[in-house]
PDB file of C-alpha atoms in Angstrom:
ATOM      1  CA  MET A   1      -0.323   0.193  -0.171  1.00 83.00           C
ATOM      2  CA  ASN A   2       0.985   3.913  -0.315  1.00 88.00           C
ATOM      3  CA  ILE A   3      -0.100   6.457   1.499  1.00 94.00           C
ATOM      4  CA  PHE A   4       0.035  10.278   0.507  1.00 95.00           C
ATOM      5  CA  ILE A   5      -1.278  13.260   1.862  1.00 95.00           C
ATOM      6  CA  LEU A   6      -1.888  16.489   0.731  1.00 94.00           C
ATOM      7  CA  GLU A   7      -1.420  19.061   3.001  1.00 93.00           C
ATOM      8  CA  ASP A   8      -0.226  22.874   2.514  1.00 89.00           C
ATOM      9  CA  ASN A   9      -0.018  23.386   6.368  1.00 91.00           C
ATOM     10  CA  ILE A  10       3.375  21.875   7.554  1.00 93.00           C
ATOM     11  CA  PHE A  11       2.403  21.438  10.962  1.00 93.00           C
ATOM     12  CA  GLN A  12      -0.228  19.592   9.989  1.00 93.00           C
ATOM     13  CA  GLN A  13       1.283  17.497   7.510  1.00 94.00           C
ATOM     14  CA  GLN A  14       3.742  16.540   9.979  1.00 95.00           C
ATOM     15  CA  ARG A  15       1.294  15.774  12.584  1.00 94.00           C
ATOM     16  CA  LEU A  16      -0.693  13.882   9.984  1.00 96.00           C
ATOM     17  CA  GLU A  17       2.605  12.110   9.139  1.00 96.00           C
ATOM     18  CA  ARG A  18       3.692  10.773  12.699  1.00 96.00           C
ATOM     19  CA  LEU A  19       0.275   9.365  13.475  1.00 96.00           C
ATOM     20  CA  ILE A  20       0.394   7.607  10.443  1.00 96.00           C
ATOM     21  CA  LYS A  21       3.773   5.864  11.394  1.00 96.00           C
ATOM     22  CA  THR A  22       2.574   5.587  14.857  1.00 96.00           C
ATOM     23  CA  LEU A  23      -0.208   3.980  13.833  1.00 96.00           C
ATOM     24  CA  ALA A  24       0.959   1.668  11.107  1.00 94.00           C
ATOM     25  CA  LEU A  25       3.683   0.283  13.408  1.00 94.00           C
ATOM     26  CA  LYS A  26       0.852  -0.589  16.353  1.00 94.00           C
ATOM     27  CA  HIS A  27      -1.266  -2.382  14.292  1.00 93.00           C
ATOM     28  CA  GLN A  28       1.199  -3.878  12.153  1.00 90.00           C
ATOM     29  CA  ILE A  29       0.138  -1.859   8.688  1.00 90.00           C
ATOM     30  CA  ARG A  30       2.238  -2.533   5.999  1.00 85.00           C
ATOM     31  CA  TYR A  31       2.935   0.186   3.400  1.00 86.00           C
ATOM     32  CA  ARG A  32       5.232   0.643   1.287  1.00 82.00           C
ATOM     33  CA  SER A  33       5.717   4.519   0.851  1.00 86.00           C
ATOM     34  CA  LEU A  34       4.439   7.647   2.849  1.00 93.00           C
ATOM     35  CA  ILE A  35       4.415  10.414   0.540  1.00 92.00           C
ATOM     36  CA  SER A  36       3.688  14.004   1.696  1.00 94.00           C
ATOM     37  CA  THR A  37       3.116  17.290  -0.411  1.00 93.00           C
ATOM     38  CA  ALA A  38       1.414  20.471  -0.248  1.00 92.00           C
ATOM     39  CA  ARG A  39       1.345  20.925  -4.537  1.00 92.00           C
ATOM     40  CA  PRO A  40      -1.554  19.234  -6.252  1.00 91.00           C
ATOM     41  CA  ASP A  41       0.505  18.596  -9.407  1.00 91.00           C
ATOM     42  CA  ASP A  42       3.290  16.657  -7.276  1.00 91.00           C
ATOM     43  CA  LEU A  43       0.631  14.083  -5.815  1.00 92.00           C
ATOM     44  CA  LEU A  44      -1.090  13.459  -9.052  1.00 90.00           C
ATOM     45  CA  SER A  45       2.239  12.924 -10.970  1.00 88.00           C
ATOM     46  CA  GLN A  46       3.969  10.431  -8.495  1.00 85.00           C
ATOM     47  CA  ILE A  47       0.435   8.684  -8.751  1.00 81.00           C
ATOM     48  CA  GLU A  48       1.782   6.843 -12.406  1.00 63.00           C
ATOM     49  CA  LYS A  49       4.622   5.517 -10.982  1.00 55.00           C
ATOM     50  CA  VAL A  50       3.475   2.706  -8.356  1.00 54.00           C
ATOM     51  CA  ALA A  51       1.002  -0.441  -9.064  1.00 53.00           C
ATOM     52  CA  ASP A  52       0.257  -0.757  -5.723  1.00 60.00           C
ATOM     53  CA  HIS A  53      -2.952   0.200  -3.464  1.00 75.00           C
ATOM     54  CA  GLN A  54      -2.612   3.916  -2.676  1.00 86.00           C
ATOM     55  CA  LEU A  55      -4.448   5.368   0.207  1.00 93.00           C
ATOM     56  CA  TYR A  56      -5.571   9.094   0.118  1.00 95.00           C
ATOM     57  CA  PHE A  57      -5.567  12.202   2.953  1.00 96.00           C
ATOM     58  CA  LEU A  58      -6.225  15.169   1.002  1.00 92.00           C
ATOM     59  CA  ASP A  59      -7.017  18.506   2.698  1.00 90.00           C
ATOM     60  CA  LEU A  60     -10.163  20.238   1.335  1.00 82.00           C
ATOM     61  CA  GLN A  61      -8.221  24.041   1.185  1.00 80.00           C
ATOM     62  CA  ILE A  62      -5.162  24.509  -0.536  1.00 81.00           C
ATOM     63  CA  ASN A  63      -3.280  27.563  -1.233  1.00 76.00           C
ATOM     64  CA  HIS A  64      -6.891  28.971  -0.169  1.00 67.00           C
ATOM     65  CA  GLU A  65      -9.040  27.356  -2.656  1.00 70.00           C
ATOM     66  CA  ASP A  66     -11.869  25.714  -0.426  1.00 63.00           C
ATOM     67  CA  GLN A  67     -12.534  23.029  -2.547  1.00 71.00           C
ATOM     68  CA  LYS A  68      -8.871  22.524  -3.776  1.00 80.00           C
ATOM     69  CA  GLY A  69      -8.787  19.068  -2.380  1.00 80.00           C
ATOM     70  CA  LEU A  70     -11.878  17.930  -4.344  1.00 82.00           C
ATOM     71  CA  GLU A  71     -11.075  18.763  -7.433  1.00 87.00           C
ATOM     72  CA  VAL A  72      -7.628  16.801  -6.812  1.00 89.00           C
ATOM     73  CA  ALA A  73      -9.555  14.062  -5.795  1.00 87.00           C
ATOM     74  CA  LYS A  74     -11.580  13.755  -8.786  1.00 86.00           C
ATOM     75  CA  GLU A  75      -8.365  13.204 -10.860  1.00 89.00           C
ATOM     76  CA  ILE A  76      -7.332  10.680  -8.632  1.00 88.00           C
ATOM     77  CA  ARG A  77     -10.238   9.026  -9.493  1.00 82.00           C
ATOM     78  CA  LYS A  78      -9.698   9.109 -13.370  1.00 80.00           C
ATOM     79  CA  LYS A  79      -6.010   7.451 -12.517  1.00 81.00           C
ATOM     80  CA  ASP A  80      -7.094   5.370  -9.357  1.00 81.00           C
ATOM     81  CA  PRO A  81     -10.556   4.519  -9.578  1.00 75.00           C
ATOM     82  CA  PHE A  82      -9.412   1.926  -6.675  1.00 76.00           C
ATOM     83  CA  GLY A  83      -7.477   4.467  -4.549  1.00 84.00           C
ATOM     84  CA  THR A  84      -8.829   5.017  -0.913  1.00 89.00           C
ATOM     85  CA  ILE A  85      -9.832   8.872  -0.443  1.00 90.00           C
ATOM     86  CA  VAL A  86     -10.063  10.660   2.767  1.00 91.00           C
ATOM     87  CA  ILE A  87     -10.719  14.395   3.430  1.00 89.00           C
ATOM     88  CA  VAL A  88      -9.570  16.387   6.001  1.00 89.00           C
ATOM     89  CA  THR A  89      -9.607  19.519   6.729  1.00 83.00           C
ATOM     90  CA  THR A  90     -11.299  22.276   8.584  1.00 79.00           C
ATOM     91  CA  HIS A  91     -14.380  23.296   6.869  1.00 66.00           C
ATOM     92  CA  SER A  92     -16.625  20.351   8.161  1.00 62.00           C
ATOM     93  CA  GLU A  93     -19.826  22.527   6.502  1.00 58.00           C
ATOM     94  CA  LEU A  94     -18.523  21.914   2.948  1.00 58.00           C
ATOM     95  CA  ALA A  95     -19.292  17.999   4.080  1.00 57.00           C
ATOM     96  CA  PRO A  96     -22.234  17.673   1.554  1.00 55.00           C
ATOM     97  CA  ILE A  97     -20.093  18.814  -1.250  1.00 60.00           C
ATOM     98  CA  THR A  98     -18.109  15.569  -1.854  1.00 56.00           C
ATOM     99  CA  PHE A  99     -21.112  13.982  -2.534  1.00 53.00           C
ATOM    100  CA  THR A 100     -21.566  15.918  -5.726  1.00 55.00           C
ATOM    101  CA  TYR A 101     -18.024  15.444  -6.775  1.00 55.00           C
ATOM    102  CA  ARG A 102     -18.739  11.649  -7.121  1.00 60.00           C
ATOM    103  CA  VAL A 103     -15.508  10.990  -5.736  1.00 66.00           C
ATOM    104  CA  ALA A 104     -16.657   8.154  -3.408  1.00 71.00           C
ATOM    105  CA  ALA A 105     -14.539   9.413   0.184  1.00 77.00           C
ATOM    106  CA  LEU A 106     -14.369   6.637   2.643  1.00 81.00           C
ATOM    107  CA  ASP A 107     -14.443   9.667   5.428  1.00 84.00           C
ATOM    108  CA  PHE A 108     -14.296  13.107   6.095  1.00 85.00           C
ATOM    109  CA  ILE A 109     -12.001  14.169   9.147  1.00 90.00           C
ATOM    110  CA  GLU A 110     -12.154  17.573  11.203  1.00 89.00           C
ATOM    111  CA  LYS A 111      -8.803  18.442  12.089  1.00 90.00           C
ATOM    112  CA  ASP A 112      -9.941  19.814  15.256  1.00 90.00           C
ATOM    113  CA  LEU A 113     -11.879  17.064  16.398  1.00 91.00           C
ATOM    114  CA  PRO A 114     -10.377  16.026  20.344  1.00 94.00           C
ATOM    115  CA  GLU A 115      -6.777  14.651  19.910  1.00 94.00           C
ATOM    116  CA  ALA A 116      -8.516  10.956  20.644  1.00 95.00           C
ATOM    117  CA  GLU A 117     -11.260  11.049  18.213  1.00 94.00           C
ATOM    118  CA  PHE A 118      -9.095  11.915  15.000  1.00 95.00           C
ATOM    119  CA  ILE A 119      -6.629   9.348  16.084  1.00 96.00           C
ATOM    120  CA  GLU A 120      -9.334   6.917  16.027  1.00 95.00           C
ATOM    121  CA  LYS A 121     -10.697   8.252  12.587  1.00 94.00           C
ATOM    122  CA  VAL A 122      -6.932   7.872  11.483  1.00 96.00           C
ATOM    123  CA  THR A 123      -6.803   4.277  12.655  1.00 96.00           C
ATOM    124  CA  GLU A 124     -10.194   3.237  11.295  1.00 94.00           C
ATOM    125  CA  CYS A 125      -8.991   4.350   7.803  1.00 93.00           C
ATOM    126  CA  LEU A 126      -5.725   3.027   7.839  1.00 94.00           C
ATOM    127  CA  LEU A 127      -7.357  -0.708   9.169  1.00 92.00           C
ATOM    128  CA  ILE A 128      -9.669  -0.297   5.925  1.00 90.00           C
ATOM    129  CA  ALA A 129      -7.616   0.413   3.039  1.00 88.00           C
ATOM    130  CA  ASP A 130      -5.054  -2.345   4.626  1.00 87.00           C
ATOM    131  CA  SER A 131      -7.965  -4.515   4.851  1.00 83.00           C
ATOM    132  CA  ARG A 132      -8.815  -3.273   1.017  1.00 75.00           C
ATOM    133  CA  ARG A 133      -5.014  -3.895  -0.224  1.00 69.00           C
ATOM    134  CA  THR A 134      -5.918  -8.121  -0.892  1.00 58.00           C
ATOM    135  CA  VAL A 135      -9.170  -7.778  -1.844  1.00 57.00           C
ATOM    136  CA  PRO A 136      -9.916  -8.169  -5.377  1.00 52.00           C
ATOM    137  CA  VAL A 137     -11.467  -5.273  -7.285  1.00 51.00           C
ATOM    138  CA  SER A 138     -13.206  -7.498  -9.439  1.00 51.00           C
ATOM    139  CA  SER A 139     -13.266 -10.458 -10.850  1.00 58.00           C
ATOM    140  CA  ASP A 140     -11.077 -10.299 -13.112  1.00 78.00           C
ATOM    141  CA  ASN A 141      -8.189  -8.692 -12.550  1.00 81.00           C
ATOM    142  CA  PHE A 142      -4.416  -9.750 -12.338  1.00 85.00           C
ATOM    143  CA  SER A 143      -3.828  -9.461  -9.257  1.00 79.00           C
ATOM    144  CA  PHE A 144      -0.612  -9.908  -8.630  1.00 78.00           C
ATOM    145  CA  GLU A 145       1.640 -10.001  -5.669  1.00 72.00           C
ATOM    146  CA  ASN A 146       5.447 -10.809  -4.369  1.00 68.00           C
ATOM    147  CA  LYS A 147       8.104  -9.693  -1.461  1.00 65.00           C
ATOM    148  CA  TYR A 148       8.909  -6.916  -3.994  1.00 65.00           C
ATOM    149  CA  THR A 149       5.169  -5.559  -4.618  1.00 71.00           C
ATOM    150  CA  SER A 150       1.446  -6.094  -5.057  1.00 70.00           C
ATOM    151  CA  PHE A 151      -1.003  -4.867  -7.328  1.00 76.00           C
ATOM    152  CA  GLN A 152      -4.097  -5.429  -9.505  1.00 77.00           C
ATOM    153  CA  ILE A 153      -5.175  -4.481 -12.775  1.00 84.00           C
ATOM    154  CA  PRO A 154      -8.645  -5.564 -14.694  1.00 86.00           C
ATOM    155  CA  PHE A 155      -7.605  -7.909 -17.991  1.00 89.00           C
ATOM    156  CA  SER A 156      -9.237  -5.896 -20.052  1.00 90.00           C
ATOM    157  CA  ASP A 157      -6.822  -3.193 -19.839  1.00 91.00           C
ATOM    158  CA  ILE A 158      -3.528  -5.160 -19.896  1.00 94.00           C
ATOM    159  CA  LEU A 159      -2.007  -5.542 -23.546  1.00 96.00           C
ATOM    160  CA  TYR A 160       1.863  -6.913 -22.890  1.00 97.00           C
ATOM    161  CA  PHE A 161       4.115  -7.748 -20.327  1.00 97.00           C
ATOM    162  CA  GLU A 162       8.684  -7.107 -21.650  1.00 97.00           C
ATOM    163  CA  THR A 163      11.534  -7.702 -19.847  1.00 96.00           C
ATOM    164  CA  MET A 164      14.018  -4.705 -18.791  1.00 93.00           C
ATOM    165  CA  GLU A 165      17.363  -4.380 -18.830  1.00 91.00           C
ATOM    166  CA  ILE A 166      17.430  -4.802 -15.508  1.00 89.00           C
ATOM    167  CA  ALA A 167      17.565  -8.060 -14.651  1.00 87.00           C
ATOM    168  CA  HIS A 168      14.252  -9.896 -13.039  1.00 87.00           C
ATOM    169  CA  LYS A 169      12.599  -6.169 -14.463  1.00 90.00           C
ATOM    170  CA  ILE A 170       9.295  -6.561 -15.610  1.00 93.00           C
ATOM    171  CA  ARG A 171       7.535  -3.414 -17.774  1.00 94.00           C
ATOM    172  CA  LEU A 172       3.693  -3.867 -18.183  1.00 95.00           C
ATOM    173  CA  ILE A 173       2.226  -1.951 -20.829  1.00 94.00           C
ATOM    174  CA  THR A 174      -1.573  -1.330 -20.257  1.00 92.00           C
ATOM    175  CA  LYS A 175      -4.541   1.138 -22.042  1.00 90.00           C
ATOM    176  CA  SER A 176      -4.128   3.504 -19.184  1.00 84.00           C
ATOM    177  CA  LYS A 177      -0.531   3.276 -17.655  1.00 86.00           C
ATOM    178  CA  VAL A 178       2.898   1.570 -17.805  1.00 88.00           C
ATOM    179  CA  LEU A 179       3.706  -0.368 -14.160  1.00 88.00           C
ATOM    180  CA  ASP A 180       7.235  -1.099 -13.628  1.00 88.00           C
ATOM    181  CA  PHE A 181       7.363  -4.382 -10.800  1.00 87.00           C
ATOM    182  CA  TYR A 182      10.399  -7.230 -10.214  1.00 86.00           C
ATOM    183  CA  ALA A 183       8.979 -10.962 -11.561  1.00 87.00           C
ATOM    184  CA  GLU A 184      10.011 -13.564 -14.062  1.00 88.00           C
ATOM    185  CA  LEU A 185       8.013 -13.806 -17.549  1.00 91.00           C
ATOM    186  CA  ASN A 186       7.493 -17.362 -16.873  1.00 89.00           C
ATOM    187  CA  GLU A 187       5.593 -16.785 -13.776  1.00 86.00           C
ATOM    188  CA  ILE A 188       3.314 -13.806 -15.300  1.00 91.00           C
ATOM    189  CA  ALA A 189       2.431 -16.037 -18.515  1.00 90.00           C
ATOM    190  CA  GLY A 190       1.684 -19.418 -16.131  1.00 87.00           C
ATOM    191  CA  TYR A 191      -1.531 -17.149 -14.520  1.00 85.00           C
ATOM    192  CA  ASP A 192      -4.070 -17.220 -16.435  1.00 88.00           C
ATOM    193  CA  GLU A 193      -4.824 -18.824 -19.924  1.00 89.00           C
ATOM    194  CA  ARG A 194      -5.179 -15.192 -21.873  1.00 92.00           C
ATOM    195  CA  LEU A 195      -1.269 -14.884 -21.234  1.00 95.00           C
ATOM    196  CA  PHE A 196       1.418 -16.111 -23.386  1.00 96.00           C
ATOM    197  CA  ARG A 197       4.834 -15.899 -23.862  1.00 96.00           C
ATOM    198  CA  CYS A 198       5.330 -14.792 -27.489  1.00 97.00           C
ATOM    199  CA  HIS A 199       8.547 -13.982 -27.368  1.00 97.00           C
ATOM    200  CA  ARG A 200      11.235 -14.991 -24.953  1.00 95.00           C
ATOM    201  CA  ALA A 201      11.006 -11.068 -23.863  1.00 96.00           C
ATOM    202  CA  PHE A 202       7.401 -10.546 -24.113  1.00 97.00           C
ATOM    203  CA  VAL A 203       4.018 -11.826 -22.923  1.00 97.00           C
ATOM    204  CA  VAL A 204       1.091 -10.824 -24.628  1.00 97.00           C
ATOM    205  CA  ASN A 205      -2.579 -10.760 -23.728  1.00 96.00           C
ATOM    206  CA  LEU A 206      -4.307 -12.565 -26.310  1.00 95.00           C
ATOM    207  CA  ALA A 207      -7.673 -11.206 -25.465  1.00 93.00           C
ATOM    208  CA  ASN A 208      -6.482  -7.699 -26.561  1.00 95.00           C
ATOM    209  CA  ILE A 209      -4.457  -8.846 -29.802  1.00 96.00           C
ATOM    210  CA  ARG A 210      -5.891  -7.073 -33.166  1.00 93.00           C
ATOM    211  CA  SER A 211      -3.536  -8.782 -35.162  1.00 94.00           C
ATOM    212  CA  VAL A 212      -0.606 -10.084 -35.842  1.00 94.00           C
ATOM    213  CA  ASP A 213       1.954  -8.970 -38.572  1.00 95.00           C
ATOM    214  CA  LYS A 214       3.754 -11.923 -40.127  1.00 93.00           C
ATOM    215  CA  LYS A 215       5.991 -10.223 -42.386  1.00 94.00           C
ATOM    216  CA  ASN A 216       7.323  -8.057 -39.514  1.00 96.00           C
ATOM    217  CA  LYS A 217       7.010 -10.396 -36.247  1.00 96.00           C
ATOM    218  CA  LEU A 218       4.512  -8.033 -34.495  1.00 96.00           C
ATOM    219  CA  VAL A 219       1.553  -8.559 -32.411  1.00 96.00           C
ATOM    220  CA  LEU A 220      -0.350  -5.365 -32.518  1.00 96.00           C
ATOM    221  CA  PHE A 221      -3.384  -3.721 -30.115  1.00 95.00           C
ATOM    222  CA  ASP A 222      -4.951  -0.597 -30.109  1.00 89.00           C
ATOM    223  CA  ASN A 223      -3.583   2.953 -29.680  1.00 83.00           C
ATOM    224  CA  ASP A 224      -0.798   2.007 -32.000  1.00 90.00           C
ATOM    225  CA  GLU A 225       1.286  -0.119 -29.441  1.00 94.00           C
ATOM    226  CA  SER A 226       2.730  -3.322 -30.372  1.00 96.00           C
ATOM    227  CA  CYS A 227       5.569  -5.917 -29.214  1.00 97.00           C
ATOM    228  CA  SER A 228       7.108  -8.672 -31.224  1.00 97.00           C
ATOM    229  CA  VAL A 229       6.806 -12.341 -31.720  1.00 97.00           C
ATOM    230  CA  SER A 230       8.930 -15.114 -32.713  1.00 96.00           C
ATOM    231  CA  ARG A 231       8.397 -16.613 -35.995  1.00 95.00           C
ATOM    232  CA  ARG A 232       8.224 -19.643 -34.828  1.00 95.00           C
ATOM    233  CA  LEU A 233       6.039 -18.648 -32.191  1.00 96.00           C
ATOM    234  CA  GLN A 234       3.323 -16.779 -34.571  1.00 95.00           C
ATOM    235  CA  LYS A 235       1.548 -20.208 -35.437  1.00 94.00           C
ATOM    236  CA  GLU A 236       0.637 -20.495 -31.884  1.00 95.00           C
ATOM    237  CA  THR A 237      -0.509 -17.174 -30.866  1.00 95.00           C
ATOM    238  CA  LEU A 238      -2.672 -17.110 -33.990  1.00 94.00           C
ATOM    239  CA  GLU A 239      -4.190 -20.572 -32.820  1.00 93.00           C
ATOM    240  CA  LYS A 240      -4.658 -19.358 -29.266  1.00 93.00           C
ATOM    241  CA  MET A 241      -5.844 -16.062 -30.068  1.00 92.00           C
ATOM    242  CA  GLU A 242      -9.004 -18.256 -31.974  1.00 89.00           C
ATOM    243  CA  ALA A 243      -8.845 -20.817 -28.784  1.00 88.00           C
ATOM    244  CA  LEU A 244      -9.889 -17.903 -26.911  1.00 85.00           C
ATOM    245  CA  ARG A 245     -12.330 -16.442 -29.070  1.00 79.00           C
ATOM    246  CA  LYS A 246     -14.508 -19.303 -29.291  1.00 70.00           C
TER     247      LYS A 246
END
């Protein structure tokens, strides 16, 4: 799990950071990164680089803009539809507005709550987000977890996996994002019948192949994406595509 804090008040930012670290240790909640920033653009750019479940604590007012946190939440939903969003603010009167933004916030925590109540609410959010980490968000997901990483991606979004120059590092190309993680291609190819190793460096999602260019030895996908297919595996790739579609 990755945890993000968007807060432009340095005191409140550090307060929440310390509390999260303390509670995570107390309740044995594992997280990969805890990232704090006062800049919405910094937070949104970081989402592209992670391949795990996300938990976001967003201040409602950023740089004197009363609803900036909700605008950020809306952008988060486009990039990370299954992330857990928590609004943290002093403006409790704006709580009803969260519904109009349709960001499905888990909770709305007031900063000026009594300390014990504030801690209780943050604890609940951490525990709920942690429980979601291992629960599939869809029955048709590629759910991958090893000692290095954990993530879930809808099969309908997956185009192909490729090896990288770094040993054991894999790049996943989807319709909307690129994810890097450590694994073995054979491990991935054995996950589901839709995944096939068509080349020593590539595993493709047979369900998303548009066509196979035999002359140039390429597998073609939508959005002008393509990857190599070995000559000896072209026929098997096509046969598996046809079998899957039947």
